[in-house]
Every structure is written in C-alpha cells, then in structure tokens.
Coordinates of C-alpha atoms in Angstrom, one line a residue:
Chain A
M1 CA -25.7 17.3 50.5
A2 CA -24.3 20.6 51.7
D3 CA -25.9 20.0 55.2
F4 CA -24.5 16.8 55.1
L5 CA -21.0 17.7 55.0
L6 CA -21.5 20.4 57.4
Y7 CA -22.8 18.1 59.9
F8 CA -19.6 16.0 59.0
K9 CA -17.3 18.4 59.6
K10 CA -19.1 19.2 62.6
I11 CA -18.6 15.8 64.0
G12 CA -15.1 16.2 63.3
G13 CA -14.7 19.3 65.1
L14 CA -15.6 16.9 68.7
I15 CA -12.7 15.2 67.9
G16 CA -10.7 17.5 68.1
M17 CA -9.7 17.9 64.6
S18 CA -8.8 21.6 64.4
S19 CA -9.9 23.4 67.7
K20 CA -9.3 26.7 68.9
I21 CA -9.7 25.8 72.5
K22 CA -8.8 22.7 74.4
V23 CA -10.3 22.0 77.7
N24 CA -8.4 19.1 79.3
N25 CA -9.4 17.8 82.9
L26 CA -10.6 21.0 84.3
Y27 CA -11.3 21.2 88.0
L28 CA -12.5 24.6 89.7
Y29 CA -12.8 25.0 93.5
Y30 CA -14.6 28.0 95.4
G31 CA -12.5 27.1 98.5
D32 CA -13.7 23.3 99.3
F33 CA -16.5 23.6 97.2
C34 CA -16.2 21.7 93.8
A35 CA -17.5 23.9 90.9
L36 CA -16.0 22.6 87.8
N37 CA -15.8 18.4 87.9
N38 CA -13.3 17.3 85.1
V39 CA -14.6 18.9 82.1
N40 CA -13.2 18.4 78.8
M41 CA -14.1 19.9 75.6
D42 CA -12.7 20.8 72.1
I43 CA -14.2 24.2 70.7
Q44 CA -14.2 25.6 67.4
P45 CA -12.9 28.1 65.5
N46 CA -15.6 30.5 64.1
Q47 CA -18.4 28.7 65.3
V48 CA -21.2 29.2 68.4
T49 CA -20.7 27.2 71.1
A50 CA -23.3 27.3 73.5
L51 CA -23.3 26.3 77.3
I52 CA -26.8 25.5 78.8
G53 CA -27.9 24.5 82.2
P54 CA -29.6 24.6 85.0
S55 CA -28.2 27.9 87.4
G56 CA -25.5 27.4 89.7
C57 CA -24.1 24.6 87.4
G58 CA -20.9 26.0 86.5
K59 CA -21.4 27.0 83.2
S60 CA -20.7 30.9 83.8
T61 CA -17.6 29.8 85.8
F62 CA -16.9 27.8 83.2
L63 CA -16.8 30.8 80.7
R64 CA -14.8 32.8 83.0
T65 CA -12.5 30.8 83.4
L66 CA -11.4 30.9 79.8
N67 CA -9.9 34.6 80.1
R68 CA -8.9 34.2 83.9
M69 CA -11.6 36.5 85.1
N70 CA -11.9 34.2 88.0
D71 CA -8.6 35.4 89.1
L72 CA -10.5 38.2 90.2
I73 CA -11.8 35.8 93.1
D74 CA -9.4 35.3 96.1
I75 CA -10.8 31.7 97.0
C76 CA -11.0 30.3 93.7
K77 CA -8.4 27.4 93.1
I78 CA -8.1 25.8 89.3
V79 CA -6.2 22.8 88.2
G80 CA -6.1 21.0 84.8
E81 CA -5.6 23.0 81.5
V82 CA -7.1 25.1 79.3
I83 CA -5.2 25.1 75.7
I84 CA -5.8 28.1 73.7
D85 CA -3.9 28.1 69.9
G86 CA -1.5 25.5 71.7
E87 CA -0.6 27.6 74.8
N88 CA -1.9 26.7 78.4
I89 CA -3.5 29.9 79.6
L90 CA -4.0 29.3 83.1
D91 CA 0.2 28.7 83.5
P92 CA 1.1 31.1 86.0
E93 CA 3.4 32.5 83.6
M94 CA 0.6 33.8 80.9
D95 CA 0.3 37.0 80.4
V96 CA -3.7 37.8 81.6
V97 CA -3.7 41.0 80.2
Q98 CA -2.5 39.8 76.9
L99 CA -5.1 37.1 76.9
R100 CA -7.8 39.3 77.6
K101 CA -7.1 41.2 74.3
R102 CA -7.6 38.2 72.6
V103 CA -10.4 36.4 74.8
C104 CA -13.3 39.0 75.5
M105 CA -16.7 39.0 77.5
V106 CA -19.6 40.3 77.3
F107 CA -21.6 40.1 80.4
Q108 CA -24.9 39.7 81.6
R109 CA -26.2 43.1 82.2
P110 CA -24.6 45.6 79.9
N111 CA -22.3 47.7 81.4
P112 CA -20.9 50.6 79.3
F113 CA -19.0 52.9 81.0
P114 CA -20.2 56.3 82.5
M115 CA -18.7 58.1 79.0
T116 CA -19.7 59.1 76.2
V117 CA -20.3 56.3 73.2
Y118 CA -17.4 56.9 71.3
D119 CA -15.1 57.0 74.6
N120 CA -16.4 53.3 75.2
V121 CA -15.6 52.2 71.8
A122 CA -12.7 53.9 71.9
Y123 CA -11.6 52.6 75.2
G124 CA -9.8 49.3 74.3
P125 CA -7.6 51.0 71.1
R126 CA -6.9 53.7 73.8
I127 CA -5.3 52.0 76.6
H128 CA -3.6 49.4 74.3
G129 CA -1.7 52.6 73.0
M130 CA -3.7 53.8 70.4
K131 CA -3.2 57.6 70.2
E132 CA -4.4 58.6 66.7
K133 CA -7.3 60.6 66.5
S134 CA -8.2 59.2 63.0
K135 CA -7.3 55.9 62.9
L136 CA -9.4 56.1 66.4
D137 CA -12.5 57.6 64.4
E138 CA -12.1 54.3 61.9
I139 CA -11.9 52.1 64.5
V140 CA -15.2 53.3 66.3
E141 CA -17.0 53.3 63.2
K142 CA -16.1 50.1 62.3
S143 CA -16.5 48.4 65.3
L144 CA -20.3 49.8 65.4
K145 CA -21.0 49.1 62.2
A146 CA -19.8 45.1 62.8
S147 CA -22.4 45.5 66.0
A148 CA -25.2 46.7 63.9
L149 CA -25.5 49.8 66.1
W150 CA -23.7 52.6 64.0
G151 CA -26.6 53.5 62.0
E152 CA -28.9 54.1 65.3
V153 CA -25.7 56.1 67.2
K154 CA -23.8 57.6 64.7
D155 CA -25.4 61.3 65.3
R156 CA -24.7 60.5 68.9
L157 CA -21.5 59.4 69.4
K158 CA -20.8 62.4 72.2
K159 CA -23.9 61.7 74.1
P160 CA -23.2 59.6 77.1
A161 CA -23.9 55.4 76.7
L162 CA -25.7 55.0 79.8
G163 CA -28.6 57.1 77.9
L164 CA -29.1 54.2 75.4
S165 CA -31.3 51.2 75.9
G166 CA -30.8 48.2 76.8
G167 CA -30.2 46.6 73.9
Q168 CA -28.1 49.1 72.2
Q169 CA -26.2 49.4 75.6
Q170 CA -25.1 45.6 74.8
R171 CA -24.3 45.9 71.5
L172 CA -22.2 49.0 72.6
C173 CA -20.7 46.8 74.6
I174 CA -19.9 44.2 71.8
A175 CA -18.7 46.8 69.3
R176 CA -16.4 47.7 72.3
L177 CA -14.7 44.2 72.0
L178 CA -14.9 44.1 68.5
A179 CA -12.7 47.4 68.7
I180 CA -9.8 45.7 69.9
E181 CA -10.0 42.9 67.7
P182 CA -10.2 39.6 69.9
E183 CA -10.1 36.1 68.6
V184 CA -12.7 35.0 71.0
L185 CA -15.8 36.0 72.3
L186 CA -17.4 35.2 75.7
M187 CA -20.3 35.5 76.3
D188 CA -22.4 35.0 79.6
E189 CA -26.3 35.2 79.1
P190 CA -25.7 38.3 77.1
T191 CA -29.5 38.9 76.1
S192 CA -31.3 37.6 79.8
A193 CA -31.5 41.3 80.5
L194 CA -33.0 42.6 77.4
D195 CA -36.7 42.5 75.4
P196 CA -37.3 40.0 72.6
I197 CA -36.9 42.4 70.0
S198 CA -32.9 43.5 70.8
T199 CA -32.2 39.7 71.9
L200 CA -33.1 39.1 68.0
K201 CA -31.1 41.6 67.0
I202 CA -28.2 40.0 69.2
E203 CA -28.8 37.0 68.2
E204 CA -28.4 37.7 64.0
L205 CA -25.0 39.8 64.8
M206 CA -24.2 36.3 66.4
E207 CA -24.6 34.7 63.3
E208 CA -22.7 37.7 61.4
L209 CA -19.8 37.8 64.1
K210 CA -19.0 33.6 63.7
Q211 CA -17.3 34.5 60.1
K212 CA -14.3 36.5 62.5
Y213 CA -14.8 35.3 66.1
T214 CA -14.8 32.3 68.0
I215 CA -18.0 32.3 70.2
I216 CA -19.1 30.8 73.1
I217 CA -22.2 31.7 74.7
V218 CA -23.8 31.1 78.4
T219 CA -27.6 31.0 78.2
H220 CA -30.5 29.6 80.0
N221 CA -32.6 30.5 76.8
M222 CA -32.8 26.6 75.4
Q223 CA -34.4 27.9 72.1
Q224 CA -31.9 30.2 71.6
A225 CA -28.9 27.6 72.1
A226 CA -30.7 25.8 69.5
R227 CA -31.2 29.0 67.2
V228 CA -27.5 30.1 67.6
S229 CA -25.2 27.8 67.9
D230 CA -23.4 24.9 66.4
Y231 CA -22.4 23.0 69.5
T232 CA -23.8 22.9 72.4
G233 CA -22.5 21.3 76.1
F234 CA -24.7 20.9 78.8
F235 CA -23.8 21.2 82.4
L236 CA -25.0 19.7 85.8
T237 CA -23.5 20.7 89.2
G238 CA -20.6 21.0 88.0
D239 CA -20.0 18.2 85.7
M240 CA -20.4 18.7 81.6
V241 CA -22.7 15.9 80.8
E242 CA -23.2 15.6 77.4
F243 CA -21.2 17.8 74.4
D244 CA -22.4 17.3 70.8
V245 CA -23.2 19.0 67.6
T246 CA -26.6 21.2 68.6
E247 CA -28.8 19.6 66.3
N248 CA -27.7 16.0 68.1
I249 CA -28.1 17.8 72.0
F250 CA -31.8 18.7 70.8
T251 CA -33.1 16.0 69.1
K252 CA -31.3 12.9 70.2
P253 CA -29.5 13.2 73.4
C254 CA -27.4 10.6 74.6
D255 CA -27.8 11.3 78.3
K256 CA -30.9 10.8 79.9
R257 CA -30.4 13.8 82.0
T258 CA -29.9 15.9 79.0
E259 CA -33.1 14.8 77.5
D260 CA -34.9 15.6 81.0
Y261 CA -33.3 19.0 80.8
I262 CA -34.1 19.9 77.3
T263 CA -37.7 18.7 77.5
G264 CA -38.0 20.7 80.6
R265 CA -38.7 18.3 83.2
F266 CA -36.4 20.0 85.9
G267 CA -34.4 23.5 85.7
Chain D
M1 CA -52.8 53.7 125.6
N2 CA -53.5 52.6 121.7
Y3 CA -51.1 51.9 119.2
K4 CA -51.7 55.2 117.2
T5 CA -51.3 57.4 120.1
K6 CA -48.1 55.9 121.0
E7 CA -47.2 56.3 117.1
K8 CA -47.7 60.0 117.5
I9 CA -45.4 59.8 120.7
Y10 CA -42.4 58.1 119.1
E11 CA -42.8 60.2 115.9
K12 CA -42.8 63.6 118.1
I13 CA -39.9 62.6 120.4
L14 CA -37.8 61.9 116.6
L15 CA -39.0 65.0 115.7
T16 CA -37.7 66.8 118.3
S17 CA -34.4 65.4 118.4
A18 CA -33.9 66.0 114.8
F19 CA -34.6 69.6 115.6
V20 CA -32.2 70.2 118.5
S21 CA -29.3 70.4 115.7
V22 CA -31.3 72.9 113.6
I23 CA -32.1 74.7 116.4
T24 CA -28.4 74.9 118.2
I25 CA -27.1 75.8 114.3
I26 CA -29.3 78.7 114.0
L27 CA -28.6 79.7 117.6
I28 CA -24.6 79.7 117.2
G29 CA -25.0 81.4 113.7
G30 CA -27.5 84.0 115.5
F31 CA -25.4 84.7 118.3
V32 CA -22.1 84.9 116.4
F33 CA -23.8 87.2 113.8
K34 CA -25.5 89.2 116.6
E35 CA -22.4 89.8 118.4
G36 CA -19.8 90.6 115.4
A37 CA -21.8 92.1 112.9
P38 CA -22.0 95.7 114.5
L39 CA -18.5 95.9 114.9
I40 CA -18.1 94.8 110.9
A41 CA -20.5 97.4 110.3
K42 CA -18.4 100.0 112.7
V43 CA -15.1 99.3 110.7
G44 CA -16.6 98.4 107.2
L45 CA -16.9 95.3 105.4
V46 CA -13.8 95.6 102.9
K47 CA -11.8 97.6 105.3
F48 CA -12.5 94.5 107.8
L49 CA -12.0 91.8 104.9
F50 CA -8.9 93.4 103.4
G51 CA -7.6 95.4 105.9
T52 CA -3.6 94.3 106.7
Q53 CA -3.2 95.8 110.1
W54 CA -4.8 94.1 113.2
F55 CA -3.6 96.5 116.2
P56 CA -6.8 95.6 118.7
T57 CA -5.3 98.2 121.4
S58 CA -5.3 101.1 118.6
G59 CA -8.8 100.1 116.9
E60 CA -7.2 98.6 113.5
Y61 CA -9.2 95.3 113.0
G62 CA -8.0 94.0 109.3
I63 CA -8.2 90.2 109.1
F64 CA -6.6 89.9 105.6
P65 CA -3.2 88.6 106.6
M66 CA -5.3 85.7 108.7
I67 CA -7.8 84.8 105.9
L68 CA -4.6 84.5 103.6
G69 CA -2.9 82.7 106.5
T70 CA -6.0 80.3 106.7
F71 CA -6.4 79.5 102.9
A72 CA -2.5 78.9 102.8
V73 CA -2.3 76.4 105.6
T74 CA -5.2 74.5 103.9
L75 CA -4.5 74.6 100.6
V76 CA -0.8 73.4 101.5
A77 CA -2.4 70.9 103.5
L78 CA -4.6 69.4 100.9
A79 CA -1.5 69.5 98.1
M80 CA -0.5 67.4 100.7
G81 CA -2.9 65.2 102.4
V82 CA -5.1 64.3 99.3
P83 CA -3.0 62.6 96.8
L84 CA -1.7 60.7 100.2
G85 CA -5.2 59.7 101.4
V86 CA -6.6 58.9 97.8
S87 CA -3.6 56.8 97.0
T88 CA -4.2 55.4 100.6
A89 CA -7.9 54.9 99.6
I90 CA -7.2 53.0 96.4
F91 CA -5.1 50.9 97.7
L92 CA -7.3 49.8 100.6
A93 CA -10.5 49.6 98.1
E94 CA -8.7 47.6 95.3
F95 CA -5.1 45.8 96.4
A96 CA -5.2 45.7 100.1
P97 CA -5.1 41.9 101.0
P98 CA -7.3 41.5 104.5
K99 CA -4.4 41.1 106.7
V100 CA -3.0 44.6 105.5
T101 CA -6.5 46.2 106.0
R102 CA -6.8 44.8 109.5
V103 CA -3.5 47.1 110.4
V104 CA -4.1 49.9 108.2
R105 CA -8.0 50.3 108.7
P106 CA -7.4 50.9 112.7
A107 CA -4.7 52.9 112.3
V108 CA -6.8 55.9 110.2
E109 CA -9.3 55.4 112.6
L110 CA -6.8 55.8 115.5
L111 CA -5.5 59.1 113.7
A112 CA -9.3 60.6 113.8
G113 CA -9.4 60.0 117.3
I114 CA -5.9 61.4 118.2
P115 CA -6.7 65.0 120.1
S116 CA -5.5 67.7 118.2
V117 CA -3.4 69.1 121.0
V118 CA -1.4 66.0 120.6
Y119 CA -1.1 66.4 117.2
G120 CA 0.3 70.2 117.9
L121 CA 2.9 68.4 120.3
F122 CA 3.9 66.1 117.7
G123 CA 4.5 69.5 115.5
M124 CA 6.1 71.5 117.9
V125 CA 8.7 68.9 118.9
I126 CA 9.3 66.6 115.6
V127 CA 8.1 68.8 112.9
N128 CA 9.1 72.3 113.5
D129 CA 12.3 71.0 114.5
I130 CA 12.9 69.3 111.4
I131 CA 11.7 72.1 109.3
M132 CA 13.9 74.2 111.5
Y133 CA 16.8 72.3 110.7
V134 CA 16.3 72.4 107.0
E135 CA 15.9 76.4 107.2
R136 CA 19.1 76.6 109.0
T137 CA 21.2 74.6 107.4
Y138 CA 19.9 75.1 103.7
L139 CA 18.3 78.2 103.2
A140 CA 19.9 80.7 106.1
G141 CA 21.0 82.5 103.3
I142 CA 17.6 83.3 101.6
L143 CA 15.8 83.2 104.5
K144 CA 14.9 86.2 106.9
P145 CA 16.0 85.4 110.7
E146 CA 12.2 85.2 111.8
Y147 CA 11.5 82.7 109.3
Q148 CA 14.0 80.2 110.8
R149 CA 12.3 79.3 113.8
G150 CA 10.6 76.1 112.3
Y151 CA 6.8 78.0 112.7
S152 CA 5.5 78.4 109.6
I153 CA 3.0 77.7 106.6
L154 CA 4.6 74.4 106.1
S155 CA 4.8 72.9 109.4
A156 CA 1.1 73.6 110.2
S157 CA 0.2 72.2 106.8
I158 CA 2.1 68.8 107.4
I159 CA 0.5 68.8 110.7
L160 CA -3.1 69.3 109.3
A161 CA -2.4 67.2 106.2
I162 CA -2.2 64.0 108.5
M163 CA -5.2 65.2 110.7
I164 CA -7.5 65.6 107.1
L165 CA -6.0 61.9 106.3
P166 CA -8.9 60.0 107.9
T167 CA -12.0 62.3 106.3
V168 CA -9.8 61.7 102.9
I169 CA -9.6 58.4 102.9
N170 CA -12.7 57.1 104.6
I171 CA -14.8 59.4 101.8
S172 CA -12.9 58.3 99.0
E173 CA -12.7 54.6 99.8
D174 CA -16.6 54.8 100.2
A175 CA -17.0 56.3 96.7
I176 CA -14.3 53.6 95.0
R177 CA -16.0 50.9 96.3
S178 CA -19.4 52.2 95.3
V179 CA -18.4 52.0 92.0
P180 CA -20.6 49.2 89.9
N181 CA -17.7 46.0 89.9
E182 CA -19.4 45.9 86.5
Y183 CA -17.2 48.6 84.9
K184 CA -14.2 46.8 86.3
E185 CA -14.9 43.9 85.3
A186 CA -15.8 45.2 81.9
S187 CA -12.7 47.0 81.7
L188 CA -10.5 44.0 83.0
A189 CA -12.1 41.9 80.8
L190 CA -10.7 44.1 77.6
G191 CA -7.6 43.5 78.4
A192 CA -6.8 46.9 80.6
T193 CA -3.9 46.6 83.4
E194 CA -5.3 46.8 87.1
W195 CA -3.9 50.7 86.9
Q196 CA -5.6 51.4 84.0
T197 CA -8.6 50.4 85.0
I198 CA -8.6 52.4 87.9
Y199 CA -7.1 55.2 86.6
K200 CA -9.4 55.5 83.5
V201 CA -12.2 54.1 84.9
L202 CA -13.2 53.7 88.8
L203 CA -11.4 57.7 89.3
P204 CA -13.6 59.2 87.0
A205 CA -16.4 57.0 88.1
A206 CA -15.7 57.5 92.1
S207 CA -14.6 61.4 91.2
S208 CA -17.8 62.8 92.8
G209 CA -17.1 61.2 96.4
I210 CA -13.8 62.1 95.9
V211 CA -13.8 65.9 95.5
A212 CA -17.2 65.8 98.3
A213 CA -14.0 64.1 100.8
V214 CA -11.4 67.0 100.0
V215 CA -13.9 69.7 100.4
L216 CA -14.9 68.3 103.9
G217 CA -11.5 67.5 104.7
M218 CA -10.7 71.3 103.5
G219 CA -13.4 72.2 105.9
R220 CA -11.6 70.3 108.7
A221 CA -8.4 71.8 107.8
I222 CA -10.1 75.3 108.2
G223 CA -11.8 74.5 111.5
E224 CA -8.8 73.2 113.0
T225 CA -7.3 75.4 115.8
M226 CA -5.4 74.0 118.6
A227 CA -2.9 72.2 116.5
V228 CA -2.4 75.0 114.0
I229 CA -1.9 77.3 117.3
M230 CA 0.9 75.3 118.4
V231 CA 2.8 75.3 115.1
A232 CA 2.3 78.2 112.9
G233 CA 4.0 80.8 115.2
N234 CA 0.8 83.1 114.9
T235 CA 2.5 86.2 113.5
V236 CA -0.2 88.5 112.2
A237 CA 1.4 89.4 108.5
V238 CA 0.7 88.8 105.2
P239 CA 2.8 85.0 104.3
D240 CA 5.1 85.6 101.5
S241 CA 6.9 82.1 101.5
I242 CA 5.7 78.7 103.1
F243 CA 8.3 79.2 105.7
A244 CA 6.5 82.8 107.0
P245 CA 4.8 82.1 110.6
V246 CA 1.1 82.7 109.9
R247 CA -1.9 83.4 112.0
T248 CA -5.5 81.6 111.2
L249 CA -8.5 82.8 111.8
T250 CA -9.8 80.3 114.2
G251 CA -6.2 80.7 115.5
N252 CA -6.8 84.4 116.3
I253 CA -9.9 83.6 118.0
A254 CA -8.4 81.3 120.7
I255 CA -5.3 83.1 121.2
E256 CA -6.9 86.3 122.0
M257 CA -10.4 85.9 123.8
G258 CA -8.8 85.3 127.1
Y259 CA -8.0 89.1 127.1
A260 CA -10.2 91.0 124.7
S261 CA -12.8 93.6 125.8
G262 CA -15.2 95.6 124.3
D263 CA -15.0 96.0 120.6
H264 CA -12.0 93.6 120.0
V265 CA -14.5 90.7 121.4
R266 CA -16.6 91.6 119.3
A267 CA -14.0 92.2 116.3
L268 CA -13.2 88.0 117.0
F269 CA -16.8 87.7 116.8
A270 CA -16.8 88.8 113.5
T271 CA -13.9 87.2 113.1
G272 CA -16.2 83.8 113.8
I273 CA -18.6 85.2 111.0
V274 CA -15.8 85.0 108.5
L275 CA -15.3 81.4 109.2
F276 CA -18.8 80.4 109.8
V277 CA -19.4 82.0 106.1
I278 CA -16.6 80.2 104.9
I279 CA -17.2 76.5 106.0
M280 CA -21.3 76.9 105.1
V281 CA -20.1 77.4 101.4
L282 CA -17.9 74.5 101.6
N283 CA -20.3 72.6 102.9
S284 CA -23.1 73.4 100.1
V285 CA -20.2 72.9 97.4
A286 CA -19.6 69.7 99.1
T287 CA -23.7 68.4 99.1
F288 CA -23.9 69.9 95.6
I289 CA -20.8 68.0 94.4
A290 CA -22.3 64.8 96.2
K291 CA -25.9 65.3 94.9
K292 CA -24.5 65.5 91.2
G293 CA -22.9 62.3 91.7
V294 CA -26.3 60.6 92.7
S295 CA -28.0 61.9 90.1
R296 CA -25.5 61.2 87.2
S297 CA -25.3 56.7 88.3

C-alpha cells in the first residue's frame, strides 16, 4: 500500500504538481549545431532524477544549463525557460553567482583544489564571506560527515586533498558543495572515474542526501539509474525521448527507442 | 648505407648541436674567470665586492656601488613590471575576447623585438624629460642638484619594466593557462565570482610558473646594458634615493672597456664574473621553482 502511495505521488510529480525545476521548450545551440531540441521536464524536490542516453545526446549539456555553466562557452545560445522556484534562471538579469550557490555541480572527474582537505571544504563558505574560525570548523565537520568522509579524513584535514583516493576526492567535492548549503545538486557522471566500492558509497550517499536536496544525476550506467533514481529521462541526439517514473522507464517504456536503449540494442 | 648507420649519423649530428651551447657556456665562463680571477685575488674578494671606491687609474677597484645600482634598478623595475605583466597575463588568459587578443599579443611580441638601444632613446627623450620635470618642479627643494637631471634609478627602472614585460606576460600567461580547467569550473560552480576564482584558485595554482616568470624577468633586467647606460646617469656612487643616478655592473663593463688597459681590463672581467654568478644563481632558482611546480601537480 505504501509503495502504491509513493508511486502515485511520483506520477503526480510528472504533471508538475510540486516541481522544484520546470523546464519549458528549451533549445540549445552550439553555433549551428542544435544540442538540445525542445526539452520539457518537471523535476521534483527531494527526489533523484537520472538522465540517461548515449554519449553526445545532450544530457550533460542539459545539466550544465541548470546552473548556467554553459555561460563559459562563447558560442552557446539558449532559448526557452528554466524555472527554479518560480524564477526563470535563463533571464540575462539573473545573478549567476547567487544561482550557482543554490544549484551546485559535481563533475565527472573529481576536481578538488590543490589545497588542504580543510581549505577545500571551507572554500565555498569563505568566498561567501564567512571568516569566523569556529563556524568554519563546524561547517567543515558537518559537511564532511554529511558526505560520509569525516571518519576517513578527520586526522588529515591539513593534508593536501590531492593525496586522497579518487572516491574520497569525489566525496570531498560533494562535501565542498554541501558546505554552502545548496538546494539542488547536479551530478555529471559522478562515479564514472571511480571503482565499484567508491561508486557504492556515493550511491548510498545520494540516498541520504535526497532527504535535504534535489538531485539530478547524469549517468552512463543504467543499473545506477535504476538503483538510485526516482525519475529517469532518456535523451537521444538532443531530444528528450521519454521522461517517467524510473520503474516505468525500465519495465514498460512507452517509446521504442527507450526500450532499444535500455535493453542494450545500441548506445 | 643501411638504415642503422644513417640513424647513428643523425644522432651524432644532433648530439653535436646540443653540445655546442654547453661548450660555449663553458668557454665563456672559463675565459671570463681566467681573465678576471687574478685581479680579484690581487685586490681581495671582500674589498672588490664591498669596496665603494672605483678609481681604475689609481688602482682602486670596489664595485659595491655598481652591485647596489644593479639591484636597485632591477628591483624597482620588477616592482613596476611584475604587477603590470601579471595583470596583463590574467587578462589575456581569462578575459580577453579574441579581438582584443589579436591586438595585445602582437604588441607584446613587438615589445620583445625592439632593440634595446631604441628603448634607450625613448628613455632619454621622453622618460628622462618627464622625470626631470617632476624633479625640478616638485622636488627641487628636497633633491641635490645632481639628482635633478632626470638620469636616475627611476628612469632606468621604468625602461626596464617595459622591457621585461614580454617575458613576464608570456610565461605567466602560459602558467595560468596550464591550470586545469576543472579547478576553474569547480570554483565557479560553487558560486565564486570570476575574480575570486582567479585570486584564490588560479593564481595559487599557477604560482610556481609566475615566480619563474619573475625570476627570468629579473635575469633580463640585470643583464640589460645599452638601454640602462643611456638613462641611468652612470655615476659611480652608492645610491641613496630613486632619483640618484647609478651605474650598473653591465654598464660599467660596456662604458669602460673601450679605453681600459692592464689591471683595469681585468677588473672589468672580474665585474663580468660577478654578473655571471648572479645570473647562474637566478637561473638555478628559476629551474628549481619550475621543477617544484611540475612535481606538485
């Protein structure tokens, strides 16, 4: 019964009953190349949304649109709306710095700064004006605990972050985000450079984190999408082919192309 | 001829080419030391380095004023040139739109290509005049009369600052560009502004390259002769103000070699030894810092 209620609630999300992020008629061009073609999507708060699809289908590009990281690319042109909490973030007037504080990103390759573990986590709060040592200590500890890394690094906070293992580095990057208390976590293939055990740790972590954050993850690993996500969107050459509750995508996809992809016929 | 013999021949040709520079540096070093060392032995190293009297005709060879002059001119030049150069490098690496780069980069390259004597002319005519004007209009009451002719540490430094710009800009820009893009993205994705990202992530990560740029610029400034002779005034005296005229080590050699003879010639060679050692130390420092940077990343 409880499962059914949950499922019902998820279906409700699909028709935009309580979305955190609403994407309306989003087109994105790199020069003449159309990388995203009329994407529409409602992303639910405190849920994990997975984006799957073959390489070059536009899923990472889509993810980078949500916190305007595509602004770094000169030839990129975006049309449409991305509404987060009722505000169109594609508006040129939008304060990108404020946006990125709320909508944070974990990258494919762990990218801690060449500083100490402590300074990495404290980086965000510091640039946003936090100076008090005791408060910073508190934030660092809390963030590292929340990213399940505290036990492993509490004795080496002053050691260089680049000395950690790949999996630890990635969790450090997550801790670095949690330190600025964002609302949405964007994860761009966060485990593709990691071994299976580190991957498992990150997946468990996502389960924890979704209590407080809205998570969107791009992944090449379909089992991962099935394991961790509540909703799944399937992208193909810039189109969002299908977006549904994860169970539906993996058990009874509506579109022939989705079925072909998840059964491994291409991609 | 089979291919193995051919390979051997090519390899030997390349080896010889590589050794030409090594042999040259040994020859130059050996020659300068051979000519200069006896004089240092005769005068005494301490007296030579720290003596303040330079009267070659009466056998007084103290190059301390010139050592001070060299460092004063160099340090003031770095104080002006490095901030300007590093800022330019940051601009080129991070902000400059392609259109602006197309103007700035050739300009910087041209700056590197201008003969130093032309810098000297520019310094004599423009920079010295301006400084003389300032000295006579605003500082006339404070400065000694011989400090009011424009020829000074300050004018030499201004010219040198411009001359080291290409070195500082090019090497710093490379250093900044070689910082992995991931660091920048990570910082921006945390809501850091562009400037915070540069100041807190890019510059620290590029610091070893930037320091190497500064050291190489310093080497260039110490070695520069012609332009400095033309604007520095060349008085052999311990400088006590940036408006004081000074003589540098390189300037000393260039000015006096034409008419020197006997011990005087050897004293100039000895001056060359001091320069040689300074430059070698600087190069080792630059190499050391550059290596440290590589092993860290």
